[in-house]
Amino acid sequence: MLTRLYDADEAAKQWSSARSIADAATMSVKFLEQILGELRSAGIVKSRRGSSGGHALAMAPDEVTLAKVIRLMDGPIAPLACVSLNYYERCEDCKEEECGLRRVMVQARDAQLSILEHRSLQDLI
Amino acid sequence: MLTRLYDADEAAKQWSSARSIADAATMSVKFLEQILGELRSAGIVKSRRGSSGGHALAMAPDEVTLAKVIRLMDGPIAPLACVSLNYYERCEDCKEEECGLRRVMVQARDAQLSILEHRSLQDLI
DNA sequence: ACTATTCCCATTAAACTTATAGGAATTAAA
DNA sequence: TTTAATTCCTATAAGTTTAATGGGAATAGT
């Protein structure tokens, strides 16, 4: 769905309307607007109001890593909060240095991030 | 919590009561019983009723991969249902062969599984 | 002024997670 | 054979999160 936002010629600054994207993805415009709002306030998408307004990518496609988008949409990538880089929360009654589960979960997190941090919108086409 | 189940001498078949485990983990016995029930019906844990009954691992600690346990407790490991090995669900209106997102998510899934399928309870101690 | 569009906020509806509760079945031991 | 400890089964409540809808104000082009 995001890929539609950079089909347009960058110089020409084509703004895709929420309506047109929603139609293509068969989802409600209102719901889509909400998602685009999140993307905008995260700086991934920029928008222009008014009669022939719309939405467009705010940065180059290869700068939008999947990790960024997923964190924004789905929250933490890490399987446990105590190994999350961006949404860390400590477990209660846990000595992190000694926790074997945590040690393994860090490995799992890093394995996944090694993919998601190095794949961008560019790679989705 | 699971690690407590194989502290005991395997030959002596020590059965840990739900109560004793719950105390150590500061959780309600009833809640723990529910979890142990799931583990039992998945064949990871076996139980014995009656006066001096309890629970014990049903297989060697190194056979209990984290992938097994996580799938049982948390469901799919894959970040999207359409790339899940055990809980696959097709996306609607999607030609999987052409879907760039899916291609990347498969990579992310495999990266994570390469850890979780090769780490067992044994590795948590 | 008129119209198409984003933008913001509030609300509902559905789903899932977490936890609690009661009691039947089973077993060992007294 | 009675008693006590324990698993086992099922229902349900409470809480949280997610998905979706809706109304209307702000903006910009014509």
Tab-separated table of C-alpha atoms (C1' of nucleotides) in Angstrom:
chain	number	residue	atom	x	y	z
A	1	MET	CA	0.000	0.000	0.000
A	2	LEU	CA	2.900	2.304	0.826
A	3	THR	CA	4.498	1.433	-2.473
A	4	ARG	CA	1.766	3.381	-4.265
A	5	LEU	CA	3.104	6.552	-2.707
A	6	TYR	CA	6.230	6.707	-4.771
A	7	ASP	CA	4.969	5.546	-8.104
A	8	ALA	CA	4.758	9.200	-9.031
A	9	ASP	CA	7.531	11.314	-10.469
A	10	GLU	CA	9.313	12.853	-7.508
A	11	ALA	CA	9.933	16.191	-9.191
A	12	ALA	CA	6.344	16.507	-10.322
A	13	LYS	CA	5.242	16.006	-6.701
A	14	GLN	CA	2.265	13.871	-7.411
A	15	TRP	CA	0.018	13.642	-4.417
A	16	SER	CA	-2.056	10.483	-4.164
A	17	SER	CA	-5.425	11.020	-2.533
A	18	ALA	CA	-6.423	8.764	0.332
A	19	ARG	CA	-9.474	7.851	-1.660
A	20	SER	CA	-7.501	6.507	-4.605
A	21	ILE	CA	-5.233	4.441	-2.378
A	22	ALA	CA	-8.141	3.107	-0.344
A	23	ASP	CA	-9.927	2.005	-3.488
A	24	ALA	CA	-6.875	0.143	-4.742
A	25	ALA	CA	-6.457	-1.592	-1.405
A	26	THR	CA	-10.192	-2.132	-0.849
A	27	MET	CA	-10.323	-0.550	2.568
A	28	SER	CA	-12.321	2.302	4.040
A	29	VAL	CA	-10.991	5.802	3.438
A	30	LYS	CA	-11.409	6.714	7.084
A	31	PHE	CA	-9.349	3.818	8.271
A	32	LEU	CA	-6.642	4.563	5.767
A	33	GLU	CA	-6.562	8.227	6.788
A	34	GLN	CA	-5.790	7.128	10.317
A	35	ILE	CA	-2.862	5.049	9.163
A	36	LEU	CA	-1.552	7.819	6.940
A	37	GLY	CA	-1.836	10.157	9.918
A	38	GLU	CA	0.506	7.951	11.912
A	39	LEU	CA	2.932	7.733	9.031
A	40	ARG	CA	2.849	11.504	8.690
A	41	SER	CA	3.533	12.270	12.330
A	42	ALA	CA	6.438	9.838	12.157
A	43	GLY	CA	7.816	11.808	9.233
A	44	ILE	CA	7.563	8.981	6.740
A	45	VAL	CA	4.752	10.525	4.723
A	46	LYS	CA	3.878	14.140	4.046
A	47	SER	CA	0.456	15.421	3.147
A	48	ARG	CA	-1.113	18.410	1.500
A	49	ARG	CA	-4.661	19.455	2.105
A	50	GLY	CA	-7.098	21.114	-0.168
A	51	SER	CA	-8.723	20.453	-3.453
A	52	SER	CA	-5.964	18.587	-5.238
A	53	GLY	CA	-4.048	17.563	-2.161
A	54	GLY	CA	-2.959	14.115	-1.128
A	55	HIS	CA	-0.150	12.113	0.406
A	56	ALA	CA	3.407	11.437	-0.662
A	57	LEU	CA	6.540	9.830	0.736
A	58	ALA	CA	8.553	12.312	2.778
A	59	MET	CA	11.881	10.593	2.160
A	60	ALA	CA	13.562	8.388	-0.372
A	61	PRO	CA	12.097	4.882	-0.565
A	62	ASP	CA	15.387	3.323	0.414
A	63	GLU	CA	15.445	5.320	3.638
A	64	VAL	CA	12.155	3.835	4.806
A	65	THR	CA	13.273	0.624	6.462
A	66	LEU	CA	10.713	-2.010	7.255
A	67	ALA	CA	11.801	-1.851	10.876
A	68	LYS	CA	10.634	1.772	10.995
A	69	VAL	CA	7.258	1.028	9.508
A	70	ILE	CA	6.625	-2.068	11.595
A	71	ARG	CA	7.530	-0.341	14.849
A	72	LEU	CA	5.140	2.413	13.978
A	73	MET	CA	2.255	0.194	12.967
A	74	ASP	CA	2.657	-2.859	15.155
A	75	GLY	CA	4.827	-1.626	17.999
A	76	PRO	CA	7.775	-3.591	19.325
A	77	ILE	CA	9.554	-6.005	17.013
A	78	ALA	CA	11.195	-7.824	19.899
A	79	PRO	CA	9.428	-10.966	21.119
A	80	LEU	CA	9.662	-9.788	24.743
A	81	ALA	CA	9.499	-6.261	26.132
A	82	CYS	CA	12.673	-6.809	28.150
A	83	VAL	CA	14.726	-7.197	24.955
A	84	SER	CA	13.088	-4.381	23.019
A	85	LEU	CA	15.359	-1.576	21.833
A	86	ASN	CA	12.561	0.930	21.351
A	87	TYR	CA	9.888	-0.225	23.780
A	88	TYR	CA	11.942	-1.653	26.612
A	89	GLU	CA	10.237	-2.632	29.830
A	90	ARG	CA	11.863	-4.434	32.660
A	91	CYS	CA	10.429	-7.721	33.924
A	92	GLU	CA	9.670	-7.754	37.603
A	93	ASP	CA	11.844	-9.876	39.865
A	94	CYS	CA	14.337	-10.559	37.115
A	95	LYS	CA	18.088	-10.312	37.213
A	96	GLU	CA	18.710	-9.632	33.567
A	97	GLU	CA	22.360	-10.647	33.659
A	98	GLU	CA	21.443	-14.145	34.736
A	99	CYS	CA	18.308	-14.662	32.694
A	100	GLY	CA	18.897	-17.381	30.123
A	101	LEU	CA	15.645	-16.739	28.327
A	102	ARG	CA	16.535	-13.111	27.833
A	103	ARG	CA	19.926	-14.038	26.435
A	104	VAL	CA	18.320	-16.183	23.747
A	105	MET	CA	15.588	-13.672	22.994
A	106	VAL	CA	18.211	-11.036	22.336
A	107	GLN	CA	19.672	-13.341	19.727
A	108	ALA	CA	16.262	-13.886	18.155
A	109	ARG	CA	15.603	-10.162	18.095
A	110	ASP	CA	18.933	-9.396	16.464
A	111	ALA	CA	18.436	-12.073	13.856
A	112	GLN	CA	15.137	-10.586	12.843
A	113	LEU	CA	16.432	-7.015	12.927
A	114	SER	CA	19.346	-7.948	10.705
A	115	ILE	CA	16.720	-8.390	8.005
A	116	LEU	CA	14.205	-5.688	8.843
A	117	GLU	CA	16.735	-2.892	9.369
A	118	HIS	CA	18.317	-3.620	6.002
A	119	ARG	CA	15.234	-3.882	3.853
A	120	SER	CA	13.407	-0.799	2.688
A	121	LEU	CA	10.371	0.127	0.634
A	122	GLN	CA	12.711	-0.012	-2.336
A	123	ASP	CA	13.101	-3.729	-1.807
A	124	LEU	CA	9.370	-4.355	-1.933
A	125	ILE	CA	8.836	-3.595	-5.597
B	1	MET	CA	9.414	-21.507	35.150
B	2	LEU	CA	9.727	-24.532	32.899
B	3	THR	CA	13.300	-25.008	34.026
B	4	ARG	CA	12.062	-26.034	37.444
B	5	LEU	CA	10.547	-29.117	35.917
B	6	TYR	CA	13.824	-30.835	35.277
B	7	ASP	CA	15.754	-29.914	38.345
B	8	ALA	CA	14.798	-33.310	39.699
B	9	ASP	CA	16.640	-36.555	39.152
B	10	GLU	CA	15.142	-38.049	36.008
B	11	ALA	CA	15.318	-41.624	37.257
B	12	ALA	CA	13.695	-40.805	40.572
B	13	LYS	CA	10.791	-39.213	38.682
B	14	GLN	CA	10.296	-36.290	40.964
B	15	TRP	CA	6.963	-34.656	40.371
B	16	SER	CA	6.776	-30.958	41.138
B	17	SER	CA	3.394	-29.846	42.350
B	18	ALA	CA	1.760	-26.880	40.662
B	19	ARG	CA	1.610	-25.251	44.041
B	20	SER	CA	5.346	-25.339	44.597
B	21	ILE	CA	6.076	-23.933	41.147
B	22	ALA	CA	3.464	-21.232	41.507
B	23	ASP	CA	4.950	-20.124	44.798
B	24	ALA	CA	8.413	-19.838	43.288
B	25	ALA	CA	7.109	-17.837	40.353
B	26	THR	CA	4.654	-15.803	42.447
B	27	MET	CA	1.626	-16.575	40.363
B	28	SER	CA	-1.736	-18.090	41.129
B	29	VAL	CA	-1.940	-21.879	41.189
B	30	LYS	CA	-5.057	-21.859	39.074
B	31	PHE	CA	-3.434	-19.837	36.352
B	32	LEU	CA	-0.374	-22.037	36.334
B	33	GLU	CA	-2.500	-25.160	36.132
B	34	GLN	CA	-3.969	-23.795	32.936
B	35	ILE	CA	-0.550	-23.290	31.407
B	36	LEU	CA	0.634	-26.706	32.505
B	37	GLY	CA	-2.495	-28.139	30.929
B	38	GLU	CA	-1.518	-26.694	27.572
B	39	LEU	CA	2.008	-27.976	27.920
B	40	ARG	CA	0.683	-31.397	28.786
B	41	SER	CA	-1.675	-31.679	25.844
B	42	ALA	CA	1.206	-30.663	23.607
B	43	GLY	CA	3.240	-33.505	25.040
B	44	ILE	CA	5.925	-31.314	26.556
B	45	VAL	CA	4.931	-31.998	30.137
B	46	LYS	CA	3.412	-35.030	31.767
B	47	SER	CA	1.402	-35.052	34.957
B	48	ARG	CA	0.364	-37.430	37.675
B	49	ARG	CA	-2.696	-36.862	39.798
B	50	GLY	CA	-3.375	-37.766	43.332
B	51	SER	CA	-1.911	-37.186	46.703
B	52	SER	CA	1.743	-36.941	45.811
B	53	GLY	CA	1.299	-36.178	42.144
B	54	GLY	CA	2.705	-33.314	40.134
B	55	HIS	CA	4.231	-32.354	36.822
B	56	ALA	CA	7.418	-33.282	35.027
B	57	LEU	CA	9.020	-32.785	31.647
B	58	ALA	CA	7.871	-35.425	29.181
B	59	MET	CA	11.024	-35.272	27.081
B	60	ALA	CA	14.672	-34.411	27.387
B	61	PRO	CA	15.305	-30.697	27.982
B	62	ASP	CA	17.282	-30.406	24.775
B	63	GLU	CA	14.323	-31.658	22.780
B	64	VAL	CA	12.102	-28.835	23.955
B	65	THR	CA	12.952	-26.088	21.506
B	66	LEU	CA	11.915	-22.551	22.264
B	67	ALA	CA	10.049	-22.491	18.967
B	68	LYS	CA	7.804	-25.276	20.282
B	69	VAL	CA	7.056	-23.519	23.537
B	70	ILE	CA	6.481	-20.113	21.978
B	71	ARG	CA	4.114	-21.459	19.354
B	72	LEU	CA	2.152	-23.137	22.066
B	73	MET	CA	1.982	-20.173	24.410
B	74	ASP	CA	1.976	-17.194	22.065
B	75	GLY	CA	0.840	-18.657	18.773
B	76	PRO	CA	2.529	-17.869	15.466
B	77	ILE	CA	6.175	-16.834	15.475
B	78	ALA	CA	5.931	-15.361	11.992
B	79	PRO	CA	5.294	-11.620	11.775
B	80	LEU	CA	2.488	-12.154	9.245
B	81	ALA	CA	0.016	-15.021	8.986
B	82	CYS	CA	0.788	-15.477	5.297
B	83	VAL	CA	4.381	-16.489	6.091
B	84	SER	CA	3.573	-18.685	9.068
B	85	LEU	CA	4.630	-22.313	8.845
B	86	ASN	CA	2.251	-23.524	11.524
B	87	TYR	CA	-0.570	-21.015	11.442
B	88	TYR	CA	-0.688	-20.088	7.776
B	89	GLU	CA	-3.523	-17.951	6.498
B	90	ARG	CA	-3.741	-16.549	3.059
B	91	CYS	CA	-4.154	-12.803	2.563
B	92	GLU	CA	-7.129	-11.863	0.451
B	93	ASP	CA	-6.504	-10.467	-3.017
B	94	CYS	CA	-2.809	-11.307	-2.861
B	95	LYS	CA	-0.691	-13.021	-5.465
B	96	GLU	CA	1.907	-14.467	-3.168
B	97	GLU	CA	4.467	-15.034	-5.898
B	98	GLU	CA	4.592	-11.342	-6.660
B	99	CYS	CA	4.292	-9.941	-3.144
B	100	GLY	CA	7.510	-8.156	-2.192
B	101	LEU	CA	6.501	-7.722	1.405
B	102	ARG	CA	5.916	-11.414	1.762
B	103	ARG	CA	9.301	-12.191	0.289
B	104	VAL	CA	11.016	-10.060	2.929
B	105	MET	CA	8.865	-11.322	5.761
B	106	VAL	CA	9.840	-14.886	4.886
B	107	GLN	CA	13.450	-13.843	5.354
B	108	ALA	CA	12.664	-12.235	8.702
B	109	ARG	CA	10.795	-15.331	9.839
B	110	ASP	CA	13.627	-17.631	8.846
B	111	ALA	CA	16.202	-15.466	10.577
B	112	GLN	CA	14.266	-15.651	13.820
B	113	LEU	CA	13.570	-19.363	13.467
B	114	SER	CA	17.237	-20.068	12.897
B	115	ILE	CA	17.648	-19.093	16.538
B	116	LEU	CA	14.453	-20.359	18.119
B	117	GLU	CA	14.502	-23.783	16.482
B	118	HIS	CA	18.055	-24.376	17.672
B	119	ARG	CA	17.754	-23.273	21.265
B	120	SER	CA	16.170	-25.514	23.869
B	121	LEU	CA	15.343	-25.504	27.545
B	122	GLN	CA	18.839	-26.831	28.042
B	123	ASP	CA	20.234	-23.543	26.799
B	124	LEU	CA	18.304	-21.521	29.346
B	125	ILE	CA	20.145	-22.661	32.431
C	1	DA	C1'	-18.067	31.193	-2.730
C	2	DC	C1'	-17.644	26.217	-3.943
C	3	DT	C1'	-15.630	21.825	-3.799
C	4	DA	C1'	-12.356	18.196	-2.866
C	5	DT	C1'	-9.406	16.926	0.229
C	6	DT	C1'	-6.601	16.320	4.516
C	7	DC	C1'	-6.764	16.444	9.413
C	8	DC	C1'	-8.225	15.809	14.185
C	9	DC	C1'	-10.855	13.815	17.846
C	10	DA	C1'	-14.184	10.866	19.862
C	11	DT	C1'	-16.605	6.635	19.903
C	12	DT	C1'	-17.950	2.030	19.059
C	13	DA	C1'	-17.291	-2.836	18.198
C	14	DA	C1'	-14.719	-6.827	18.128
C	15	DA	C1'	-11.045	-9.679	19.595
C	16	DC	C1'	-7.696	-11.197	22.556
C	17	DT	C1'	-5.244	-11.770	27.032
C	18	DT	C1'	-5.033	-12.531	31.636
C	19	DA	C1'	-6.760	-14.200	35.528
C	20	DT	C1'	-10.136	-16.276	38.696
C	21	DA	C1'	-13.452	-19.830	40.342
C	22	DG	C1'	-15.843	-24.129	41.350
C	23	DG	C1'	-15.888	-28.608	41.425
C	24	DA	C1'	-15.118	-33.536	39.519
C	25	DA	C1'	-11.647	-37.205	39.084
C	26	DT	C1'	-7.703	-39.513	40.737
C	27	DT	C1'	-4.192	-41.176	43.690
C	28	DA	C1'	-1.506	-42.138	47.799
C	29	DA	C1'	-1.328	-42.639	52.343
C	30	DA	C1'	-3.280	-42.954	57.068
D	1	DT	C1'	-12.025	-47.344	53.696
D	2	DT	C1'	-11.702	-42.758	54.745
D	3	DT	C1'	-9.089	-38.593	54.172
D	4	DA	C1'	-6.195	-35.237	52.099
D	5	DA	C1'	-3.635	-33.621	48.276
D	6	DT	C1'	-3.465	-32.981	43.783
D	7	DT	C1'	-4.498	-32.768	38.771
D	8	DC	C1'	-7.996	-31.771	35.404
D	9	DC	C1'	-11.936	-29.640	33.063
D	10	DT	C1'	-14.882	-25.886	31.936
D	11	DA	C1'	-16.966	-21.540	32.509
D	12	DT	C1'	-16.613	-16.781	32.979
D	13	DA	C1'	-15.163	-12.282	34.359
D	14	DA	C1'	-12.207	-8.321	33.892
D	15	DG	C1'	-9.052	-5.831	31.515
D	16	DT	C1'	-6.453	-4.429	27.511
D	17	DT	C1'	-5.607	-3.879	22.765
D	18	DT	C1'	-6.872	-3.534	18.041
D	19	DA	C1'	-9.950	-2.470	14.151
D	20	DA	C1'	-13.166	0.340	12.292
D	21	DT	C1'	-16.540	4.126	11.939
D	22	DG	C1'	-18.242	8.904	12.023
D	23	DG	C1'	-18.684	13.974	12.337
D	24	DG	C1'	-16.964	17.956	11.325
D	25	DA	C1'	-13.092	21.687	11.155
D	26	DA	C1'	-9.127	23.354	8.367
D	27	DT	C1'	-7.015	24.011	3.945
D	28	DA	C1'	-6.224	24.944	-0.840
D	29	DG	C1'	-7.254	25.169	-5.622
D	30	DT	C1'	-10.710	26.895	-9.067
